[in-house]
CSV table of C-alpha atoms and ligand atoms in Angstrom, one decimal:
chain,number,residue,atom,x,y,z
A,22,MET,CA,6.9,16.4,-16.3
A,23,ALA,CA,5.7,14.4,-13.3
A,24,LYS,CA,7.9,11.5,-12.3
A,25,ILE,CA,7.7,8.5,-10.0
A,26,ILE,CA,11.0,8.5,-8.1
A,27,ALA,CA,10.5,5.7,-5.5
A,28,GLY,CA,8.2,3.1,-4.1
A,29,VAL,CA,7.3,2.0,-0.6
A,30,GLY,CA,5.8,-1.4,0.2
A,31,THR,CA,4.4,-1.9,3.7
A,32,SER,CA,2.0,-3.9,5.7
A,33,HIS,CA,-0.9,-2.1,7.2
A,34,VAL,CA,-1.7,-3.8,10.5
A,35,PRO,CA,-4.7,-2.0,12.1
A,36,ALA,CA,-3.3,-2.5,15.6
A,37,ILE,CA,-0.2,-0.4,14.6
A,38,GLY,CA,-2.6,2.5,14.0
A,39,VAL,CA,-4.3,1.9,17.3
A,40,ALA,CA,-1.0,1.8,19.2
A,41,MET,CA,-0.1,5.2,17.7
A,42,ASP,CA,-3.5,6.7,18.3
A,43,GLU,CA,-3.5,5.5,21.9
A,44,GLY,CA,0.1,6.6,22.7
A,45,LYS,CA,1.4,3.0,23.2
A,46,THR,CA,4.4,3.0,20.8
A,47,GLN,CA,6.9,2.9,23.7
A,48,GLU,CA,5.3,-0.1,25.4
A,49,PRO,CA,7.5,-3.3,25.4
A,50,TYR,CA,5.3,-5.0,22.8
A,51,TRP,CA,5.6,-2.2,20.3
A,52,LYS,CA,8.9,-0.3,21.0
A,53,SER,CA,11.3,-2.2,18.7
A,54,LEU,CA,8.7,-2.3,15.9
A,55,PHE,CA,8.2,1.5,16.0
A,56,ASP,CA,12.0,2.1,16.4
A,57,GLY,CA,12.4,0.4,13.0
A,58,TYR,CA,10.2,3.0,11.3
A,59,GLY,CA,12.7,5.9,12.1
A,60,PRO,CA,14.7,5.6,8.9
A,61,VAL,CA,11.7,5.5,6.5
A,62,ARG,CA,10.2,8.6,8.2
A,63,LYS,CA,13.6,10.4,7.7
A,64,TRP,CA,13.9,9.3,4.1
A,65,LEU,CA,10.3,10.4,3.2
A,66,ALA,CA,10.8,13.8,4.9
A,67,GLU,CA,13.9,14.3,2.8
A,68,VAL,CA,12.3,13.1,-0.4
A,69,LYS,CA,9.3,15.5,0.1
A,70,PRO,CA,7.0,14.1,-2.5
A,71,ASP,CA,4.3,16.3,-3.9
A,72,VAL,CA,1.9,13.4,-4.3
A,73,VAL,CA,1.7,9.8,-3.1
A,74,ILE,CA,-0.2,7.3,-5.2
A,75,LEU,CA,-1.3,4.9,-2.4
A,76,CYS,CA,-2.4,1.5,-3.6
A,77,TYR,CA,-4.2,-0.4,-0.9
A,78,ASN,CA,-7.2,-2.6,-0.1
A,79,ASP,CA,-10.3,-1.7,1.7
A,80,HIS,CA,-11.6,-4.4,4.2
A,81,CYS,CA,-15.3,-4.1,3.5
A,82,ALA,CA,-15.2,-1.0,5.8
A,83,ALA,CA,-15.8,1.8,3.3
A,84,LEU,CA,-16.8,-0.5,0.4
A,85,PRO,CA,-19.4,-2.9,1.6
A,86,PRO,CA,-19.7,-6.2,-0.3
A,87,ASP,CA,-22.8,-5.2,-2.3
A,88,THR,CA,-20.6,-3.3,-4.7
A,89,ILE,CA,-17.1,-4.7,-5.5
A,90,PRO,CA,-14.8,-2.6,-7.7
A,91,THR,CA,-11.8,-4.7,-8.7
A,92,PHE,CA,-9.8,-1.5,-9.1
A,93,ALA,CA,-11.0,2.0,-7.9
A,94,LEU,CA,-9.4,5.4,-8.0
A,95,GLY,CA,-10.3,8.3,-5.8
A,96,VAL,CA,-10.7,11.6,-7.7
A,97,GLY,CA,-12.1,13.6,-4.7
A,98,ASP,CA,-10.7,16.7,-3.0
A,99,GLU,CA,-10.4,14.8,0.3
A,100,PHE,CA,-11.0,11.4,1.9
A,101,GLN,CA,-12.2,11.0,5.5
A,102,PRO,CA,-11.0,8.1,7.7
A,103,ALA,CA,-13.6,5.3,7.7
A,104,ASP,CA,-15.3,4.1,10.9
A,105,GLU,CA,-14.0,0.5,11.3
A,106,GLY,CA,-15.9,-0.2,14.5
A,107,TRP,CA,-14.0,1.9,17.0
A,108,GLY,CA,-15.0,5.2,15.3
A,109,PRO,CA,-12.9,6.9,12.6
A,110,ARG,CA,-9.2,7.0,13.4
A,111,PRO,CA,-8.1,10.5,14.8
A,112,VAL,CA,-5.8,11.2,11.9
A,113,PRO,CA,-5.8,14.2,9.5
A,114,VAL,CA,-8.2,14.1,6.6
A,115,VAL,CA,-6.4,12.8,3.4
A,116,LYS,CA,-6.2,15.6,0.8
A,117,GLY,CA,-6.5,14.4,-2.8
A,118,ASP,CA,-5.2,15.7,-6.1
A,119,PRO,CA,-8.2,15.7,-8.5
A,120,ASP,CA,-6.3,17.1,-11.4
A,121,LEU,CA,-3.7,14.3,-11.5
A,122,ALA,CA,-6.3,11.8,-10.4
A,123,TRP,CA,-8.4,12.6,-13.5
A,124,HIS,CA,-5.4,12.5,-15.7
A,125,LEU,CA,-4.6,9.0,-14.3
A,126,VAL,CA,-8.2,7.8,-14.9
A,127,GLU,CA,-8.2,9.0,-18.5
A,128,SER,CA,-4.8,7.4,-19.3
A,129,LEU,CA,-5.5,4.2,-17.5
A,130,VAL,CA,-9.0,3.6,-19.0
A,131,LEU,CA,-7.6,4.3,-22.5
A,132,ASP,CA,-4.9,1.7,-21.7
A,133,GLY,CA,-7.5,-0.9,-20.9
A,134,PHE,CA,-7.8,-0.6,-17.1
A,135,ASP,CA,-11.5,-0.1,-16.6
A,136,LEU,CA,-11.3,1.1,-13.1
A,137,THR,CA,-14.1,2.5,-11.0
A,138,ILE,CA,-14.1,6.3,-10.5
A,139,MET,CA,-14.7,7.2,-6.9
A,140,HIS,CA,-15.9,10.8,-6.2
A,141,GLN,CA,-16.5,9.9,-2.6
A,142,LEU,CA,-14.4,7.4,-0.7
A,143,GLN,CA,-13.7,6.9,2.9
A,144,VAL,CA,-10.3,5.3,3.7
A,145,ASP,CA,-9.7,2.5,6.2
A,146,HIS,CA,-6.5,1.2,7.9
A,147,GLY,CA,-5.2,-0.1,4.6
A,148,LEU,CA,-4.5,3.5,3.6
A,149,THR,CA,-4.2,5.4,6.9
A,150,VAL,CA,-1.9,3.0,8.7
A,151,PRO,CA,0.8,3.3,6.0
A,152,LEU,CA,0.6,7.1,6.3
A,153,SER,CA,1.0,6.9,10.1
A,154,ILE,CA,3.9,4.5,9.7
A,155,THR,CA,5.8,6.7,7.3
A,156,CYS,CA,4.8,10.2,8.5
A,157,GLY,CA,4.2,9.8,12.3
A,158,GLN,CA,1.5,12.0,13.7
A,159,PRO,CA,1.6,15.4,11.9
A,160,LYS,CA,-1.3,17.9,12.0
A,161,GLU,CA,-1.7,17.6,8.3
A,162,TRP,CA,-0.4,14.9,5.9
A,163,PRO,CA,2.6,16.4,4.2
A,164,PHE,CA,1.6,15.5,0.6
A,165,LYS,CA,-1.5,14.9,-1.5
A,166,VAL,CA,-2.7,11.3,-1.8
A,167,ILE,CA,-4.4,9.6,-4.7
A,168,PRO,CA,-6.0,6.4,-3.4
A,169,ILE,CA,-6.1,3.3,-5.7
A,170,GLU,CA,-8.1,0.6,-4.1
A,171,VAL,CA,-7.9,-3.1,-5.1
A,172,ASN,CA,-10.3,-5.8,-4.2
A,173,VAL,CA,-8.4,-8.6,-2.5
A,174,VAL,CA,-11.0,-9.5,0.1
A,175,LEU,CA,-13.7,-11.1,-2.0
A,176,TYR,CA,-13.3,-13.7,-4.7
A,177,PRO,CA,-12.3,-13.3,-7.5
A,178,GLN,CA,-9.4,-11.0,-7.0
A,179,PRO,CA,-7.2,-9.7,-9.8
A,180,THR,CA,-4.0,-11.5,-10.4
A,181,GLY,CA,-0.6,-10.3,-9.3
A,182,ALA,CA,0.4,-10.0,-13.0
A,183,ARG,CA,-2.6,-7.7,-13.6
A,184,CYS,CA,-1.6,-5.6,-10.6
A,185,HIS,CA,2.0,-5.3,-12.0
A,186,ALA,CA,0.6,-4.3,-15.4
A,187,LEU,CA,-1.5,-1.7,-13.8
A,188,GLY,CA,1.7,-0.3,-12.2
A,189,ARG,CA,3.3,-0.1,-15.6
A,190,ALA,CA,0.3,1.8,-16.9
A,191,ILE,CA,0.4,4.2,-13.9
A,192,ARG,CA,4.0,5.0,-14.6
A,193,LYS,CA,3.1,5.8,-18.2
A,194,ALA,CA,0.2,8.0,-17.1
A,195,VAL,CA,2.3,9.9,-14.5
A,196,GLU,CA,5.1,10.5,-17.1
A,197,SER,CA,2.6,12.1,-19.5
A,198,TYR,CA,1.3,14.6,-16.9
A,199,GLY,CA,2.5,18.1,-17.7
A,200,LYS,CA,3.0,19.5,-14.2
A,201,ASP,CA,6.4,19.1,-12.5
A,202,GLN,CA,5.4,16.7,-9.6
A,203,LYS,CA,7.5,14.4,-7.5
A,204,VAL,CA,5.6,11.2,-7.0
A,205,VAL,CA,6.1,8.3,-4.6
A,206,ILE,CA,4.0,5.2,-5.0
A,207,PHE,CA,2.9,3.0,-2.1
A,208,GLY,CA,1.7,-0.6,-2.2
A,209,THR,CA,0.3,-1.9,1.1
A,210,GLY,CA,-1.0,-5.1,2.5
A,211,GLY,CA,0.2,-8.3,4.1
A,212,MET,CA,2.6,-9.7,5.0
A,213,SER,CA,1.8,-13.4,5.4
A,214,HIS,CA,-1.3,-13.7,7.6
A,215,GLN,CA,-4.5,-15.6,8.1
A,216,ILE,CA,-7.0,-14.3,10.6
A,217,HIS,CA,-9.6,-17.1,10.5
A,218,GLY,CA,-10.0,-20.9,10.6
A,219,GLU,CA,-7.5,-23.6,11.7
A,220,ARG,CA,-4.5,-21.7,10.4
A,221,ALA,CA,-5.4,-18.4,12.1
A,222,GLY,CA,-2.1,-16.8,13.3
A,223,LEU,CA,0.0,-18.2,10.4
A,224,ILE,CA,3.2,-16.2,9.8
A,225,ASN,CA,5.8,-17.4,7.3
A,226,LYS,CA,9.0,-15.5,7.9
A,227,GLU,CA,10.9,-17.3,5.1
A,228,TRP,CA,8.2,-16.6,2.6
A,229,ASP,CA,8.0,-12.9,3.6
A,230,THR,CA,11.8,-12.5,3.4
A,231,ALA,CA,12.0,-14.1,0.0
A,232,PHE,CA,9.2,-11.8,-1.2
A,233,LEU,CA,11.1,-8.7,0.1
A,234,ASN,CA,14.3,-9.9,-1.5
A,235,ASP,CA,12.7,-10.7,-4.9
A,236,LEU,CA,11.0,-7.3,-5.2
A,237,THR,CA,14.5,-6.0,-6.1
A,238,ALA,CA,16.2,-9.1,-7.4
A,239,ASN,CA,13.6,-11.2,-9.2
A,240,PRO,CA,10.2,-9.5,-9.5
A,241,GLN,CA,9.2,-11.9,-12.2
A,242,ARG,CA,9.0,-14.8,-9.7
A,243,LEU,CA,6.4,-12.7,-7.8
A,244,ILE,CA,4.5,-11.6,-10.9
A,245,ASP,CA,4.1,-15.3,-11.7
A,246,LEU,CA,2.7,-16.3,-8.3
A,247,LYS,CA,-0.9,-17.6,-8.4
A,248,HIS,CA,-3.5,-16.9,-5.8
A,249,VAL,CA,-3.2,-20.5,-4.5
A,250,ASP,CA,0.6,-19.9,-3.9
A,251,TYR,CA,-0.2,-17.0,-1.7
A,252,ILE,CA,-3.0,-18.8,0.2
A,253,ARG,CA,-0.9,-22.0,0.7
A,254,ASP,CA,2.4,-20.3,1.8
A,255,ALA,CA,1.3,-16.9,3.1
A,256,GLY,CA,-2.2,-17.6,4.4
A,257,ALA,CA,-5.6,-16.5,3.0
A,258,GLU,CA,-4.9,-12.8,3.8
A,259,GLY,CA,-1.4,-13.0,2.4
A,260,ILE,CA,-3.0,-12.4,-0.9
A,261,GLU,CA,-3.0,-8.7,0.0
A,262,MET,CA,0.7,-8.7,-1.1
A,263,ILE,CA,-0.4,-8.6,-4.8
A,264,VAL,CA,-1.0,-4.8,-4.2
A,265,TRP,CA,2.7,-4.4,-3.7
A,266,LEU,CA,3.2,-5.5,-7.3
A,267,ILE,CA,1.4,-2.4,-8.5
A,268,MET,CA,4.1,-0.4,-6.8
A,269,ARG,CA,6.8,-2.5,-8.3
A,270,GLY,CA,5.3,-2.3,-11.8
A,271,ALA,CA,5.3,1.5,-11.6
A,272,LEU,CA,9.1,1.5,-10.9
A,273,ASN,CA,12.0,0.9,-13.3
A,274,ASP,CA,13.3,-2.6,-14.0
A,275,HIS,CA,16.4,-1.6,-12.0
A,276,VAL,CA,15.7,-0.3,-8.5
A,277,GLN,CA,17.8,0.0,-5.4
A,278,GLU,CA,16.6,-1.1,-2.0
A,279,VAL,CA,17.3,1.8,0.3
A,280,GLY,CA,15.3,0.7,3.4
A,281,ARG,CA,13.8,-2.3,5.0
A,282,HIS,CA,12.2,-3.2,8.3
A,283,TYR,CA,10.8,-6.6,9.3
A,284,HIS,CA,9.3,-7.4,12.7
A,285,VAL,CA,7.4,-10.4,14.0
A,286,PRO,CA,4.8,-10.5,15.4
A,287,ALA,CA,2.6,-7.4,15.0
A,288,SER,CA,-0.9,-8.5,15.8
A,289,ASN,CA,-1.5,-11.6,13.6
A,290,THR,CA,1.1,-10.9,11.0
A,291,ALA,CA,4.6,-9.6,10.4
A,292,ALA,CA,5.2,-5.9,10.0
A,293,GLY,CA,7.2,-5.6,6.8
A,294,LEU,CA,8.4,-2.5,5.0
A,295,ILE,CA,10.6,-1.9,2.0
A,296,VAL,CA,11.8,1.3,0.2
A,297,LEU,CA,12.9,1.1,-3.4
A,298,GLU,CA,14.4,4.0,-5.4
A,299,ASN,CA,14.4,4.1,-9.2
A,300,ARG,CA,17.8,3.6,-10.8
B,15,DHB,C1,-4.4,-7.8,10.6
B,15,DHB,C2,-3.6,-7.4,9.5
B,15,DHB,C3,-4.2,-6.8,8.3
B,15,DHB,O1,-3.5,-6.5,7.2
B,15,DHB,C4,-5.5,-6.6,8.3
B,15,DHB,O2,-6.0,-5.9,7.3
B,15,DHB,C5,-6.3,-6.9,9.4
B,15,DHB,C6,-5.8,-7.5,10.5
B,15,DHB,C7,-3.9,-8.4,11.8
B,15,DHB,O3,-2.7,-8.8,11.8
B,15,DHB,O4,-4.5,-8.4,12.8
B,16,FE,FE1,-5.2,-5.9,5.4
């Protein structure tokens, strides 16, 4: 049987990917941020998942605003990095797992999650930066990846509660898959940030810290947050954090935090990361 053994939540700041691609990680601005990623890389290399289910949001890079899936799942063999304006990131192509992906689609649709099935999907920094953060710069990514994309950039977005329920349904789907597979689930986005208007540059460290704490201790508070709560306290783009609730929903009620990194600032936001193991 396949099993989800752990979850990773992380922000996906595009400048972090650029710093890695351009060899700038040891520069004064970046060094302590990247030093903080050492433990998660070691942890993931030891865990050696067969598959990562990577929940993220596209930023109108691969999915232009003329078609807006609320939830989309990639069933392809591979996913190329999207061109976000500076050319596609020079990172390995992301290899999919069509067999498990189709199993997820069937189970999730029958459970009432009418997600969009993506045969073709290019992946932007929302997906590739978390891989770079947790794996460094290998020639090939060390596991297969099933992308689950969530609309958080155009109104109306799904609620955090719906994202958490999707996570629950993902766990059920994985556990009904016949092959022995070790699965880790990622939720990426945030943390608090707003990149336009009068509040551009907003970072709310207290809010971010409470979010990280409550993922383990009190996820119900996070599930109950409304969009307006995120926008008021975490900035307009802080709403990306609802994607982390898919990851939390796919884990057991009882989890243990085994890793955390929080660094301010990284570009316009905080770099935040948490690792949760099922108990
Ligand atoms: C920034 C952060 C993001 O999550 C994003 O998608 C785009 C930009 C930033 O801090 O610059
Ligand atoms: Fe983002």
